[in-house]
PDB file of C-alpha atoms in Angstrom:
ATOM      1  CA  MET A   1       3.928  29.438 -31.913  1.00 67.00           C
ATOM      2  CA  LEU A   2       5.794  29.964 -28.666  1.00 75.00           C
ATOM      3  CA  LYS A   3       6.280  27.110 -26.241  1.00 78.00           C
ATOM      4  CA  PRO A   4       6.369  27.761 -22.513  1.00 79.00           C
ATOM      5  CA  ARG A   5       9.841  27.644 -21.015  1.00 76.00           C
ATOM      6  CA  ARG A   6      10.729  24.587 -19.002  1.00 71.00           C
ATOM      7  CA  LYS A   7      11.306  25.283 -15.315  1.00 61.00           C
ATOM      8  CA  SER A   8      14.741  24.664 -13.913  1.00 61.00           C
ATOM      9  CA  GLN A   9      15.004  21.215 -12.313  1.00 53.00           C
ATOM     10  CA  LYS A  10      17.046  22.614  -9.440  1.00 53.00           C
ATOM     11  CA  ILE A  11      14.024  24.173  -7.763  1.00 57.00           C
ATOM     12  CA  TYR A  12      12.456  20.786  -7.105  1.00 54.00           C
ATOM     13  CA  PRO A  13      13.236  18.934  -3.882  1.00 60.00           C
ATOM     14  CA  ASN A  14      14.156  15.796  -5.822  1.00 57.00           C
ATOM     15  CA  ALA A  15      16.330  17.546  -8.401  1.00 56.00           C
ATOM     16  CA  ASP A  16      18.947  14.807  -8.116  1.00 60.00           C
ATOM     17  CA  ARG A  17      16.532  12.517  -9.955  1.00 62.00           C
ATOM     18  CA  TYR A  18      17.096  14.354 -13.234  1.00 62.00           C
ATOM     19  CA  GLY A  19      19.983  13.923 -15.630  1.00 65.00           C
ATOM     20  CA  GLU A  20      21.645  16.567 -17.808  1.00 66.00           C
ATOM     21  CA  ASP A  21      18.926  16.286 -20.454  1.00 68.00           C
ATOM     22  CA  GLY A  22      16.111  16.793 -17.934  1.00 64.00           C
ATOM     23  CA  ARG A  23      14.895  13.207 -18.086  1.00 69.00           C
ATOM     24  CA  ARG A  24      14.402  11.164 -14.975  1.00 65.00           C
ATOM     25  CA  LEU A  25      17.302   9.010 -13.902  1.00 66.00           C
ATOM     26  CA  TYR A  26      15.017   6.653 -11.990  1.00 63.00           C
ATOM     27  CA  SER A  27      11.370   6.359 -11.172  1.00 59.00           C
ATOM     28  CA  VAL A  28       9.708   7.823  -8.104  1.00 57.00           C
ATOM     29  CA  TYR A  29       8.289   4.371  -7.421  1.00 60.00           C
ATOM     30  CA  ASP A  30      11.718   2.686  -7.289  1.00 57.00           C
ATOM     31  CA  GLY A  31      12.223   3.701  -3.691  1.00 55.00           C
ATOM     32  CA  ALA A  32      13.393   1.293  -1.051  1.00 55.00           C
ATOM     33  CA  SER A  33      10.691  -0.902   0.371  1.00 59.00           C
ATOM     34  CA  VAL A  34       9.650   0.020   3.866  1.00 58.00           C
ATOM     35  CA  ALA A  35       9.702  -2.845   6.321  1.00 62.00           C
ATOM     36  CA  ARG A  36       6.697  -3.086   8.567  1.00 62.00           C
ATOM     37  CA  SER A  37       7.284  -3.000  12.256  1.00 70.00           C
ATOM     38  CA  PRO A  38       7.101  -6.365  14.041  1.00 76.00           C
ATOM     39  CA  SER A  39       4.358  -5.140  16.360  1.00 83.00           C
ATOM     40  CA  ARG A  40       2.146  -4.262  13.405  1.00 81.00           C
ATOM     41  CA  GLN A  41       2.664  -7.722  11.881  1.00 82.00           C
ATOM     42  CA  PHE A  42       1.712  -9.226  15.218  1.00 87.00           C
ATOM     43  CA  TRP A  43      -1.587  -7.326  15.317  1.00 89.00           C
ATOM     44  CA  VAL A  44      -2.365  -8.110  11.685  1.00 90.00           C
ATOM     45  CA  LYS A  45      -1.915 -11.829  12.384  1.00 92.00           C
ATOM     46  CA  ARG A  46      -4.094 -11.577  15.477  1.00 94.00           C
ATOM     47  CA  ILE A  47      -6.885  -9.793  13.640  1.00 95.00           C
ATOM     48  CA  ARG A  48      -6.735 -12.304  10.792  1.00 96.00           C
ATOM     49  CA  LEU A  49      -6.917 -15.203  13.272  1.00 97.00           C
ATOM     50  CA  ALA A  50      -9.850 -13.578  15.056  1.00 97.00           C
ATOM     51  CA  ALA A  51     -11.696 -13.169  11.752  1.00 97.00           C
ATOM     52  CA  ILE A  52     -11.183 -16.841  10.894  1.00 97.00           C
ATOM     53  CA  VAL A  53     -12.391 -17.936  14.338  1.00 98.00           C
ATOM     54  CA  LEU A  54     -15.496 -15.746  14.052  1.00 98.00           C
ATOM     55  CA  ALA A  55     -16.258 -17.175  10.605  1.00 98.00           C
ATOM     56  CA  VAL A  56     -15.985 -20.743  11.932  1.00 98.00           C
ATOM     57  CA  ILE A  57     -18.245 -19.913  14.898  1.00 98.00           C
ATOM     58  CA  ALA A  58     -20.801 -18.332  12.557  1.00 98.00           C
ATOM     59  CA  ALA A  59     -20.748 -21.422  10.326  1.00 97.00           C
ATOM     60  CA  VAL A  60     -21.253 -23.767  13.308  1.00 97.00           C
ATOM     61  CA  LEU A  61     -24.115 -21.662  14.683  1.00 97.00           C
ATOM     62  CA  THR A  62     -25.761 -21.563  11.258  1.00 97.00           C
ATOM     63  CA  ALA A  63     -25.510 -25.346  10.993  1.00 96.00           C
ATOM     64  CA  ILE A  64     -27.046 -25.757  14.454  1.00 96.00           C
ATOM     65  CA  VAL A  65     -29.939 -23.387  13.663  1.00 95.00           C
ATOM     66  CA  VAL A  66     -30.630 -25.063  10.316  1.00 95.00           C
ATOM     67  CA  SER A  67     -30.583 -28.533  11.874  1.00 94.00           C
ATOM     68  CA  THR A  68     -33.125 -27.518  14.550  1.00 94.00           C
ATOM     69  CA  LEU A  69     -35.660 -26.125  12.090  1.00 91.00           C
ATOM     70  CA  PRO A  70     -38.799 -28.243  11.643  1.00 87.00           C
ATOM     71  CA  ARG A  71     -39.049 -30.074   8.343  1.00 76.00           C
TER      72      ARG A  71
END
């Protein structure tokens, strides 16, 4: 039974990832980690803080409403 021919590795944009035997030299996922921009970290912290503050306000309002209910 005939097997399909393997394509040449040189046609791929990441051909340098392959060794002489056609196996990968390193994984695609081993790339350098991308540092987040400082402005994005700032906004993420602000949004997280806002979410915590809203949760605390909701808890206080719930406690006030429950305490005012007739028993």
